Short mmCIF file of C-alpha atoms and ligand atoms in Angstrom, two decimals:
data_model
loop_
_atom_site.label_atom_id
_atom_site.label_comp_id
_atom_site.label_asym_id
_atom_site.label_seq_id
_atom_site.Cartn_x
_atom_site.Cartn_y
_atom_site.Cartn_z
CA MET A 1 -42.23 -37.93 -3.25
CA HIS A 2 -40.28 -38.12 0.04
CA LYS A 3 -39.01 -34.58 0.58
CA PRO A 4 -38.37 -32.26 3.51
CA LEU A 5 -41.64 -31.24 5.09
CA LYS A 6 -41.05 -27.59 4.22
CA LYS A 7 -41.09 -28.52 0.53
CA LEU A 8 -44.06 -30.86 0.93
CA SER A 9 -46.00 -28.17 2.70
CA GLU A 10 -45.40 -25.75 -0.18
CA GLU A 11 -46.58 -28.37 -2.66
CA LEU A 12 -49.72 -29.00 -0.62
CA ARG A 13 -50.45 -25.28 -0.53
CA SER A 14 -49.88 -24.79 -4.25
CA GLY A 15 -52.11 -27.77 -5.06
CA THR A 16 -49.33 -29.78 -6.79
CA ILE A 17 -50.25 -32.68 -4.51
CA SER A 18 -52.99 -33.43 -2.03
CA SER A 19 -52.59 -34.80 1.46
CA VAL A 20 -54.54 -37.91 0.45
CA GLU A 21 -52.06 -38.57 -2.39
CA LEU A 22 -49.10 -37.99 -0.13
CA THR A 23 -50.54 -40.19 2.60
CA LYS A 24 -51.26 -43.00 0.11
CA TYR A 25 -47.67 -42.74 -1.08
CA TYR A 26 -46.23 -43.14 2.42
CA LEU A 27 -48.68 -45.94 3.28
CA GLU A 28 -47.50 -47.81 0.22
CA GLU A 29 -43.86 -47.29 1.15
CA ILE A 30 -44.56 -48.67 4.62
CA ASN A 31 -46.32 -51.69 3.12
CA LYS A 32 -43.38 -52.27 0.79
CA ARG A 33 -40.48 -51.78 3.18
CA ASN A 34 -41.62 -52.27 6.74
CA GLY A 35 -41.20 -56.04 6.50
CA GLU A 36 -37.43 -55.69 6.38
CA LEU A 37 -37.08 -52.52 8.49
CA ASN A 38 -39.64 -53.04 11.26
CA ALA A 39 -39.80 -49.28 11.79
CA PHE A 40 -43.58 -49.24 12.30
CA VAL A 41 -45.46 -51.43 14.77
CA ASN A 42 -49.09 -52.46 14.96
CA PHE A 43 -49.46 -51.33 11.39
CA GLY A 44 -52.61 -52.50 9.62
CA LYS A 45 -55.95 -51.66 8.05
CA GLU A 46 -57.09 -49.59 11.03
CA THR A 47 -53.94 -47.43 10.85
CA GLU A 48 -54.41 -46.89 7.14
CA LYS A 49 -58.05 -45.93 7.50
CA ASN A 50 -57.23 -43.55 10.31
CA ALA A 51 -54.45 -41.89 8.28
CA LEU A 52 -56.59 -41.48 5.18
CA GLU A 53 -59.43 -39.90 7.16
CA MET A 54 -56.97 -37.44 8.68
CA ALA A 55 -55.57 -36.70 5.21
CA LYS A 56 -59.05 -35.96 3.82
CA HIS A 57 -59.70 -33.61 6.69
CA ALA A 58 -56.32 -31.93 6.09
CA ASP A 59 -57.15 -31.36 2.43
CA SER A 60 -60.31 -29.52 3.41
CA ILE A 61 -58.35 -27.35 5.88
CA ILE A 62 -55.82 -26.48 3.17
CA LYS A 63 -58.57 -25.77 0.66
CA ASN A 64 -60.00 -23.19 3.06
CA GLY A 65 -56.57 -21.55 3.28
CA GLU A 66 -56.24 -22.53 6.93
CA GLY A 67 -53.79 -24.65 8.93
CA ASN A 68 -50.01 -24.38 9.00
CA GLU A 69 -46.86 -26.04 7.62
CA LEU A 70 -47.63 -29.33 9.38
CA THR A 71 -51.17 -29.60 7.99
CA GLY A 72 -51.54 -32.59 5.70
CA ILE A 73 -48.03 -33.93 6.35
CA PRO A 74 -47.80 -37.60 7.41
CA LEU A 75 -45.72 -38.25 10.53
CA GLY A 76 -44.82 -41.25 12.66
CA LEU A 77 -45.63 -41.30 16.38
CA LYS A 78 -43.17 -43.12 18.60
CA ASP A 79 -45.25 -45.78 20.34
CA VAL A 80 -45.19 -43.91 23.67
CA PHE A 81 -47.44 -41.08 22.47
CA CYS A 82 -51.00 -41.86 23.47
CA GLU A 83 -53.26 -41.66 20.43
CA LYS A 84 -56.92 -41.85 21.33
CA GLY A 85 -58.46 -45.16 20.34
CA MET A 86 -55.31 -46.52 18.68
CA GLU A 87 -53.25 -49.26 20.34
CA THR A 88 -50.28 -47.63 22.09
CA THR A 89 -47.97 -50.00 23.95
CA ALA A 90 -44.51 -48.46 24.58
CA CYS A 91 -43.52 -51.68 22.76
CA SER A 92 -44.10 -53.62 25.97
CA ASN A 93 -46.13 -56.81 26.41
CA ILE A 94 -47.63 -55.29 29.54
CA LEU A 95 -49.55 -52.78 27.42
CA LYS A 96 -50.61 -55.05 24.57
CA GLY A 97 -54.12 -54.16 23.57
CA PHE A 98 -54.16 -50.82 25.39
CA LYS A 99 -56.14 -48.19 23.52
CA PRO A 100 -55.76 -44.83 25.25
CA PRO A 101 -59.05 -43.13 26.12
CA TYR A 102 -57.39 -39.72 25.69
CA GLU A 103 -54.42 -38.14 24.02
CA GLY A 104 -51.68 -35.87 25.24
CA THR A 105 -51.13 -32.21 24.52
CA ILE A 106 -48.75 -32.49 21.58
CA VAL A 107 -50.70 -35.21 19.80
CA ALA A 108 -53.92 -33.26 20.32
CA ARG A 109 -52.29 -30.07 19.02
CA LEU A 110 -51.03 -31.88 15.92
CA ARG A 111 -54.47 -33.36 15.34
CA LYS A 112 -56.03 -29.93 15.54
CA MET A 113 -53.55 -28.58 12.99
CA GLY A 114 -54.52 -31.33 10.55
CA ALA A 115 -51.28 -33.32 10.71
CA VAL A 116 -51.64 -36.93 9.55
CA PHE A 117 -50.74 -39.79 11.91
CA ILE A 118 -49.44 -42.52 9.65
CA GLY A 119 -48.66 -45.07 12.35
CA HIS A 120 -46.71 -45.82 15.49
CA THR A 121 -42.96 -46.28 15.37
CA ASN A 122 -40.86 -48.87 17.14
CA THR A 123 -38.98 -48.15 20.35
CA ASP A 124 -37.07 -50.00 23.00
CA GLU A 125 -39.49 -51.14 25.70
CA PHE A 126 -40.62 -48.01 27.58
CA THR A 127 -37.70 -46.30 25.77
CA MET A 128 -35.06 -48.20 27.77
CA GLY A 129 -32.28 -49.04 25.39
CA ALA A 130 -30.11 -47.80 22.55
CA SER A 131 -30.92 -50.22 19.73
CA THR A 132 -34.71 -50.91 19.71
CA GLU A 133 -33.72 -54.50 20.53
CA THR A 134 -35.69 -54.46 23.79
CA SER A 135 -38.97 -53.81 21.92
CA CYS A 136 -41.55 -56.60 22.24
CA TYR A 137 -41.96 -56.30 18.46
CA GLY A 138 -38.29 -56.94 17.70
CA THR A 139 -35.46 -54.80 16.37
CA THR A 140 -35.71 -51.98 13.85
CA HIS A 141 -33.11 -52.45 11.15
CA ASN A 142 -30.93 -49.69 9.83
CA PRO A 143 -31.96 -48.60 6.30
CA HIS A 144 -28.27 -48.10 5.40
CA ASP A 145 -27.39 -51.70 6.31
CA LEU A 146 -30.09 -54.11 7.44
CA LYS A 147 -27.63 -56.12 9.55
CA ARG A 148 -27.16 -53.13 11.83
CA THR A 149 -29.45 -51.55 14.38
CA SER A 150 -31.14 -48.22 13.84
CA GLY A 151 -30.03 -47.16 17.31
CA GLY A 152 -32.60 -46.36 19.95
CA SER A 153 -34.78 -45.93 21.61
CA SER A 154 -36.43 -43.81 18.87
CA GLY A 155 -35.03 -46.24 16.28
CA GLY A 156 -38.35 -46.70 14.48
CA SER A 157 -38.78 -42.94 14.07
CA ALA A 158 -35.21 -42.46 12.80
CA ALA A 159 -35.34 -45.40 10.38
CA GLY A 160 -38.81 -44.36 9.22
CA VAL A 161 -37.66 -40.86 8.27
CA ALA A 162 -34.37 -42.09 6.79
CA ALA A 163 -36.07 -44.74 4.64
CA GLY A 164 -38.80 -42.39 3.45
CA LEU A 165 -41.71 -44.08 5.23
CA CYS A 166 -42.88 -40.80 6.79
CA ALA A 167 -41.98 -37.13 6.30
CA TRP A 168 -40.98 -36.70 9.94
CA ALA A 169 -41.56 -38.36 13.29
CA LEU A 170 -42.00 -37.60 16.96
CA GLY A 171 -39.50 -39.09 19.40
CA THR A 172 -38.48 -38.86 23.02
CA ASP A 173 -35.00 -38.33 24.39
CA THR A 174 -34.15 -39.13 27.99
CA GLY A 175 -30.45 -39.83 27.61
CA GLY A 176 -29.87 -39.81 23.87
CA SER A 177 -32.85 -41.60 22.33
CA ILE A 178 -33.42 -39.05 19.59
CA ARG A 179 -29.84 -38.02 18.90
CA GLN A 180 -28.15 -41.44 18.76
CA PRO A 181 -30.63 -43.07 16.33
CA ALA A 182 -30.63 -39.86 14.26
CA ALA A 183 -26.84 -40.15 13.97
CA TYR A 184 -27.02 -43.86 13.08
CA CYS A 185 -29.70 -43.41 10.43
CA GLY A 186 -28.40 -40.15 8.94
CA VAL A 187 -31.26 -37.80 9.86
CA THR A 188 -31.68 -34.72 12.05
CA GLY A 189 -32.70 -35.34 15.68
CA LEU A 190 -33.65 -32.54 18.06
CA LYS A 191 -33.70 -32.97 21.84
CA VAL A 192 -35.17 -29.88 23.45
CA THR A 193 -34.55 -28.11 26.75
CA TYR A 194 -36.24 -30.01 29.57
CA GLY A 195 -39.71 -28.43 29.80
CA ARG A 196 -39.72 -26.82 26.34
CA THR A 197 -42.35 -29.34 25.19
CA SER A 198 -45.19 -30.90 27.16
CA ARG A 199 -44.86 -34.50 28.35
CA TYR A 200 -48.58 -34.83 29.09
CA GLY A 201 -49.96 -37.98 27.51
CA VAL A 202 -46.55 -39.46 26.76
CA MET A 203 -45.56 -42.61 28.65
CA SER A 204 -42.84 -41.73 31.11
CA MET A 205 -39.52 -43.39 31.65
CA ALA A 206 -37.52 -41.01 33.88
CA SER A 207 -39.61 -37.93 34.55
CA SER A 208 -36.83 -35.46 35.37
CA LEU A 209 -34.99 -36.35 32.15
CA ASP A 210 -37.69 -37.14 29.56
CA THR A 211 -38.09 -34.67 26.70
CA ILE A 212 -40.25 -34.69 23.58
CA GLY A 213 -38.60 -33.84 20.27
CA CYS A 214 -38.54 -34.70 16.61
CA LEU A 215 -36.67 -36.57 13.89
CA THR A 216 -36.70 -34.76 10.59
CA GLN A 217 -34.94 -34.65 7.23
CA THR A 218 -33.35 -31.25 7.86
CA PRO A 219 -32.69 -28.78 10.71
CA GLU A 220 -35.07 -26.40 8.96
CA ASP A 221 -37.83 -28.99 9.34
CA ALA A 222 -36.98 -29.39 13.03
CA ALA A 223 -37.36 -25.62 13.45
CA ILE A 224 -40.82 -25.75 11.88
CA VAL A 225 -41.94 -28.66 14.04
CA LEU A 226 -40.62 -27.10 17.22
CA LYS A 227 -42.45 -23.85 16.63
CA HIS A 228 -45.71 -25.80 16.56
CA ILE A 229 -45.17 -28.24 19.42
CA ALA A 230 -43.27 -26.16 22.00
CA GLY A 231 -44.66 -24.06 24.81
CA HIS A 232 -46.35 -23.94 28.16
CA ASP A 233 -49.02 -26.51 28.95
CA GLU A 234 -51.29 -26.38 31.97
CA MET A 235 -51.25 -30.16 32.09
CA ASP A 236 -47.47 -30.33 32.58
CA GLY A 237 -46.15 -28.30 35.49
CA THR A 238 -42.58 -28.52 34.19
CA THR A 239 -43.27 -26.38 31.11
CA PRO A 240 -42.46 -22.75 31.98
CA LYS A 241 -44.07 -19.78 30.25
CA VAL A 242 -41.09 -19.05 28.03
CA ASP A 243 -41.92 -17.49 24.65
CA VAL A 244 -41.80 -19.75 21.61
CA PRO A 245 -40.02 -17.88 18.84
CA ASP A 246 -40.54 -18.58 15.17
CA TYR A 247 -37.43 -20.72 15.00
CA SER A 248 -37.45 -20.81 11.19
CA THR A 249 -36.74 -17.09 10.99
CA LEU A 250 -33.58 -17.55 13.07
CA LEU A 251 -32.14 -19.84 10.42
CA GLY A 252 -31.32 -18.92 6.89
CA THR A 253 -27.82 -17.68 6.30
CA LYS A 254 -24.88 -20.05 6.07
CA ASP A 255 -22.87 -17.52 8.02
CA LEU A 256 -21.41 -18.27 11.45
CA LYS A 257 -19.57 -14.98 11.87
CA GLY A 258 -19.04 -14.19 15.52
CA ILE A 259 -20.56 -17.46 16.77
CA ARG A 260 -18.42 -18.77 19.62
CA ILE A 261 -18.01 -22.52 19.43
CA GLY A 262 -16.53 -24.58 22.25
CA LEU A 263 -14.98 -28.01 21.76
CA PRO A 264 -15.15 -29.95 25.03
CA LYS A 265 -11.97 -31.98 24.95
CA GLU A 266 -13.24 -34.81 27.19
CA TYR A 267 -15.56 -36.00 24.41
CA LEU A 268 -12.68 -36.45 22.02
CA GLY A 269 -11.06 -38.93 24.38
CA MET A 270 -14.09 -41.24 24.46
CA GLY A 271 -12.74 -44.00 22.22
CA LEU A 272 -13.67 -42.18 19.01
CA LYS A 273 -13.26 -44.22 15.86
CA ASP A 274 -10.84 -42.64 13.38
CA GLY A 275 -13.47 -41.93 10.73
CA VAL A 276 -15.75 -40.24 13.26
CA ARG A 277 -12.90 -37.98 14.37
CA LYS A 278 -12.07 -37.13 10.77
CA ASN A 279 -15.66 -36.22 9.92
CA PHE A 280 -15.90 -34.16 13.09
CA GLU A 281 -12.71 -32.26 12.32
CA HIS A 282 -14.00 -31.59 8.84
CA SER A 283 -17.10 -29.91 10.28
CA ILE A 284 -15.01 -27.82 12.65
CA GLU A 285 -12.95 -26.61 9.70
CA GLN A 286 -16.14 -25.78 7.85
CA ALA A 287 -17.39 -23.77 10.84
CA ARG A 288 -14.09 -21.91 11.01
CA GLN A 289 -14.37 -20.98 7.36
CA MET A 290 -17.87 -19.66 7.98
CA GLY A 291 -16.44 -17.23 10.50
CA ALA A 292 -17.01 -19.02 13.83
CA GLU A 293 -14.58 -18.48 16.68
CA ILE A 294 -13.51 -21.91 17.87
CA LYS A 295 -11.77 -22.80 21.11
CA GLU A 296 -11.19 -25.90 23.17
CA ILE A 297 -12.77 -26.14 26.60
CA SER A 298 -12.55 -28.63 29.44
CA LEU A 299 -15.72 -30.00 31.10
CA PRO A 300 -14.39 -32.33 33.81
CA MET A 301 -17.88 -33.43 34.97
CA THR A 302 -18.37 -35.20 31.62
CA GLU A 303 -16.75 -38.37 32.87
CA HIS A 304 -19.42 -38.79 35.57
CA GLY A 305 -22.34 -38.58 33.14
CA LEU A 306 -22.85 -42.29 32.74
CA ALA A 307 -22.72 -43.02 36.48
CA VAL A 308 -25.11 -40.19 37.34
CA TYR A 309 -27.59 -41.12 34.65
CA TYR A 310 -27.65 -44.80 35.55
CA ILE A 311 -28.59 -43.96 39.14
CA ILE A 312 -31.17 -41.25 38.46
CA CYS A 313 -32.81 -42.91 35.47
CA PRO A 314 -33.45 -46.36 37.06
CA SER A 315 -34.60 -44.69 40.29
CA GLU A 316 -37.28 -42.78 38.41
CA VAL A 317 -38.05 -45.83 36.29
CA SER A 318 -38.72 -47.87 39.42
CA ALA A 319 -41.30 -45.31 40.51
CA ASN A 320 -42.88 -44.83 37.07
CA MET A 321 -43.24 -48.53 36.33
CA ALA A 322 -45.18 -49.11 39.57
CA ARG A 323 -48.42 -48.10 37.83
CA TYR A 324 -48.23 -51.14 35.56
CA ASP A 325 -49.70 -53.60 38.00
CA GLY A 326 -51.83 -55.57 35.56
CA LEU A 327 -55.09 -54.18 36.93
CA ARG A 328 -55.65 -51.03 34.96
CA PHE A 329 -53.78 -51.58 31.72
CA GLY A 330 -52.79 -54.50 29.57
CA PRO A 331 -53.86 -58.12 29.28
CA THR A 332 -56.27 -59.54 31.82
CA SER A 333 -55.26 -62.49 33.97
CA ASP A 334 -57.06 -65.29 35.78
CA ALA A 335 -54.85 -65.02 38.89
CA LYS A 336 -56.54 -66.05 42.12
CA ASN A 337 -55.56 -63.08 44.24
CA LEU A 338 -54.06 -59.61 44.04
CA VAL A 339 -50.43 -60.52 44.75
CA GLU A 340 -50.55 -63.36 42.26
CA SER A 341 -51.97 -61.04 39.65
CA TYR A 342 -49.18 -58.47 40.20
CA PHE A 343 -46.61 -61.22 39.88
CA GLU A 344 -48.13 -62.63 36.77
CA ALA A 345 -48.58 -59.32 34.98
CA ARG A 346 -45.14 -57.93 35.78
CA THR A 347 -43.25 -61.20 35.28
CA LYS A 348 -44.80 -61.83 31.87
CA GLY A 349 -45.36 -58.23 30.88
CA PHE A 350 -41.94 -56.65 31.41
CA GLY A 351 -38.76 -57.54 29.55
CA ASP A 352 -35.32 -58.01 31.14
CA GLU A 353 -34.09 -54.42 30.78
CA VAL A 354 -37.18 -52.98 32.46
CA LYS A 355 -36.85 -55.47 35.33
CA ARG A 356 -33.15 -54.71 35.69
CA ARG A 357 -33.87 -50.99 36.05
CA ILE A 358 -36.70 -51.51 38.51
CA MET A 359 -34.33 -53.53 40.69
CA ILE A 360 -31.41 -51.09 40.45
CA GLY A 361 -33.69 -48.11 41.03
CA THR A 362 -35.48 -49.66 43.99
CA TYR A 363 -32.12 -50.46 45.52
CA ALA A 364 -30.72 -46.96 44.95
CA LEU A 365 -33.80 -45.37 46.54
CA SER A 366 -34.04 -47.65 49.55
CA ALA A 367 -33.33 -46.36 53.06
CA GLY A 368 -29.63 -46.49 53.75
CA TYR A 369 -28.65 -46.32 50.09
CA TYR A 370 -30.53 -43.18 49.15
CA ASP A 371 -27.79 -40.87 50.47
CA ALA A 372 -24.98 -42.97 49.05
CA TYR A 373 -26.44 -43.19 45.55
CA TYR A 374 -29.47 -41.11 44.66
CA ARG A 375 -28.61 -37.97 46.62
CA LYS A 376 -24.99 -38.13 45.53
CA ALA A 377 -26.02 -38.52 41.89
CA GLN A 378 -28.31 -35.48 42.22
CA ARG A 379 -25.43 -33.45 43.64
CA VAL A 380 -23.17 -34.37 40.76
CA ARG A 381 -26.05 -33.49 38.46
CA THR A 382 -26.12 -29.97 39.91
CA LEU A 383 -22.38 -29.66 39.40
CA THR A 384 -22.77 -30.75 35.78
CA LEU A 385 -25.46 -28.15 35.28
CA ARG A 386 -23.23 -25.41 36.75
CA GLU A 387 -20.35 -26.47 34.57
CA PHE A 388 -22.50 -26.11 31.44
CA ASP A 389 -23.90 -22.75 32.65
CA GLN A 390 -20.36 -21.52 33.07
CA ALA A 391 -19.34 -22.79 29.64
CA PHE A 392 -22.26 -20.99 27.99
CA LYS A 393 -21.02 -17.68 29.39
CA GLU A 394 -18.06 -18.12 27.11
CA PHE A 395 -19.60 -20.01 24.19
CA ASP A 396 -22.82 -19.93 22.17
CA VAL A 397 -22.74 -23.63 21.38
CA LEU A 398 -20.63 -26.70 22.12
CA LEU A 399 -19.79 -29.20 19.39
CA THR A 400 -19.01 -32.91 19.78
CA PRO A 401 -19.59 -36.03 17.72
CA THR A 402 -22.97 -37.62 18.62
CA THR A 403 -21.57 -41.13 19.04
CA PRO A 404 -18.05 -42.58 19.12
CA HIS A 405 -18.75 -44.97 16.22
CA VAL A 406 -21.30 -45.88 13.55
CA ALA A 407 -24.35 -48.16 14.05
CA PHE A 408 -23.40 -51.55 15.46
CA GLU A 409 -24.63 -54.95 14.30
CA CYS A 410 -27.89 -56.30 15.65
CA GLY A 411 -27.29 -58.64 18.56
CA SER A 412 -23.65 -57.64 19.01
CA LEU A 413 -24.00 -55.84 22.38
CA SER A 414 -25.13 -58.47 24.85
CA ASP A 415 -23.62 -56.83 27.92
CA PRO A 416 -26.00 -54.18 29.34
CA VAL A 417 -23.12 -51.90 30.36
CA GLN A 418 -21.80 -51.90 26.81
CA MET A 419 -25.25 -50.82 25.70
CA TYR A 420 -25.28 -48.05 28.35
CA LEU A 421 -21.97 -46.79 26.96
CA GLU A 422 -23.73 -46.11 23.67
CA ASP A 423 -25.00 -42.82 25.09
CA VAL A 424 -21.78 -41.66 26.65
CA MET A 425 -21.73 -38.50 24.51
CA THR A 426 -25.41 -37.63 24.75
CA LEU A 427 -26.02 -38.16 28.48
CA PRO A 428 -24.43 -34.95 29.84
CA ALA A 429 -26.89 -32.70 27.96
CA SER A 430 -29.78 -34.78 29.33
CA ILE A 431 -28.49 -34.55 32.87
CA ALA A 432 -28.22 -30.77 32.57
CA GLY A 433 -31.56 -30.44 30.75
CA ILE A 434 -30.02 -28.41 27.93
CA PRO A 435 -31.03 -28.65 24.25
CA ALA A 436 -28.91 -30.60 21.77
CA ILE A 437 -29.30 -31.61 18.15
CA SER A 438 -27.67 -34.28 16.02
CA VAL A 439 -27.18 -33.62 12.33
CA PRO A 440 -25.69 -35.89 9.67
CA ASN A 441 -21.94 -35.45 9.45
CA GLY A 442 -20.69 -37.54 6.55
CA LYS A 443 -20.34 -41.29 6.32
CA ILE A 444 -17.81 -44.03 7.00
CA ASP A 445 -18.06 -46.93 4.53
CA GLY A 446 -21.65 -46.02 3.76
CA MET A 447 -22.72 -45.64 7.40
CA PRO A 448 -23.77 -42.18 8.67
CA THR A 449 -22.07 -40.34 11.53
CA GLY A 450 -23.55 -37.49 13.55
CA LEU A 451 -22.51 -34.07 14.80
CA GLN A 452 -23.93 -32.99 18.16
CA ILE A 453 -24.56 -29.31 18.87
CA MET A 454 -25.44 -28.37 22.45
CA GLY A 455 -26.75 -24.99 23.62
CA PRO A 456 -27.85 -23.23 26.80
CA HIS A 457 -31.35 -23.71 28.28
CA PHE A 458 -33.97 -22.52 25.77
CA GLY A 459 -31.20 -21.90 23.23
CA GLU A 460 -32.88 -24.06 20.57
CA GLY A 461 -32.68 -21.15 18.12
CA GLN A 462 -28.92 -20.99 18.18
CA ILE A 463 -28.32 -24.73 17.93
CA LEU A 464 -30.72 -24.92 14.99
CA LYS A 465 -28.92 -22.07 13.28
CA VAL A 466 -25.52 -23.73 13.63
CA ALA A 467 -27.04 -27.09 12.63
CA GLN A 468 -28.44 -25.65 9.44
CA ALA A 469 -25.22 -23.87 8.55
CA LEU A 470 -23.18 -27.02 8.98
CA SER A 471 -25.47 -29.47 7.19
N1 LIG B 501 -30.10 -45.44 26.05
C1 LIG B 501 -30.49 -44.68 27.19
C2 LIG B 501 -31.25 -45.56 28.14
O1 LIG B 501 -31.43 -46.70 27.85
C3 LIG B 501 -31.33 -43.51 26.77
C4 LIG B 501 -32.71 -43.90 26.41
C5 LIG B 501 -33.59 -42.71 26.13
O2 LIG B 501 -33.14 -41.61 25.89
N2 LIG B 501 -34.87 -42.97 26.17
O3 LIG B 501 -31.68 -45.12 29.18
#
């Protein structure tokens, strides 16, 4: 029954299936397979009841001929999307037991459309990581090989879609958290232009980099989702009033005639594994045969991506994590005074990676170091942005592999810097705030690899078009 949401939506409309049937099917799949995958967290009777009520409501919307393509379709919510009344924790001990009293714009919009929330998906703690191993609920395993990670931080969403536990899932991408797990699990992952989708009601990691996107079975599905979740929101001042086109109508033909594709050569020197290079070259050849004009380009700022990101991101993390002081959210304590209660909550509540980033970020922002680190990183960020702007005068899209290798084994990256290097190919797009998508690009020994397509600001239409043609 697990099919692209476009197909499922047609079947719901024609009456071949009902949303209740579809929801029961996915709930059963989760019950059967989540034990070994750990893609969903906090899954239980309450989640199932909630999903079935939403499905019943969706069926009545469809019966009245109302709703849209997302009505009645079960999706997973990464555990950073506040869902009213349902435990939402960012997979951190500090938020255990937290039931949001409200929900954010995108979740509320989806609810109104009659989408079905089938459960919360696993993530690295507050989305800091590239393997879901920093989650307080443990690692999500890769459906293609359970010994390997699903990638991260949206590993639960990627594995959930890949294993057929939900039709699609919401994710967040700050430095690669949608694209890298999508590549590792063999699904489509769309990271949007910064500000294309509202962040209101989504737990923040690094506010100038965070974006809300989706993990789907096909680029066509991503186009459908984006049409319904994108756009200006009064509650998020970083969402400009840029029109939301019907992205689906921009897709369609497998023709890339006249599309100018740039191949940034710096990415191909990033320790690519042979098989990844081969699969990438195969896609380039395919694009050429479809009529694309392909040329190499040099983007020298690429090599600074990692350094820039790991100053800006922890700096913003250190500010964003300050609100978790143990008083307003999370478990109660019997500390004797305020300072003791802060200590207790933050010592017990946060994991190592979160603490590491708070320390690095606080250091980088402190008087005396601000100019040397934070301001300098912001300057290099501007240069990166200009370099991309320049490149998009000459090219419609830029193509690179999404990651240098396939999913790694659980527990094999114990050095934090090695883990940071996981996102070496996805960070530049995040720094520049441009959209990028990862689509499946063949396998190596049974493990999926990904193709990354980057476009100019608000150029989601063109990256989706190229993504669909090449997948
Ligand atoms: N792996 C990167 C990090 O840990 C990116 C995470 C993300 O995009 N949320 O910061």
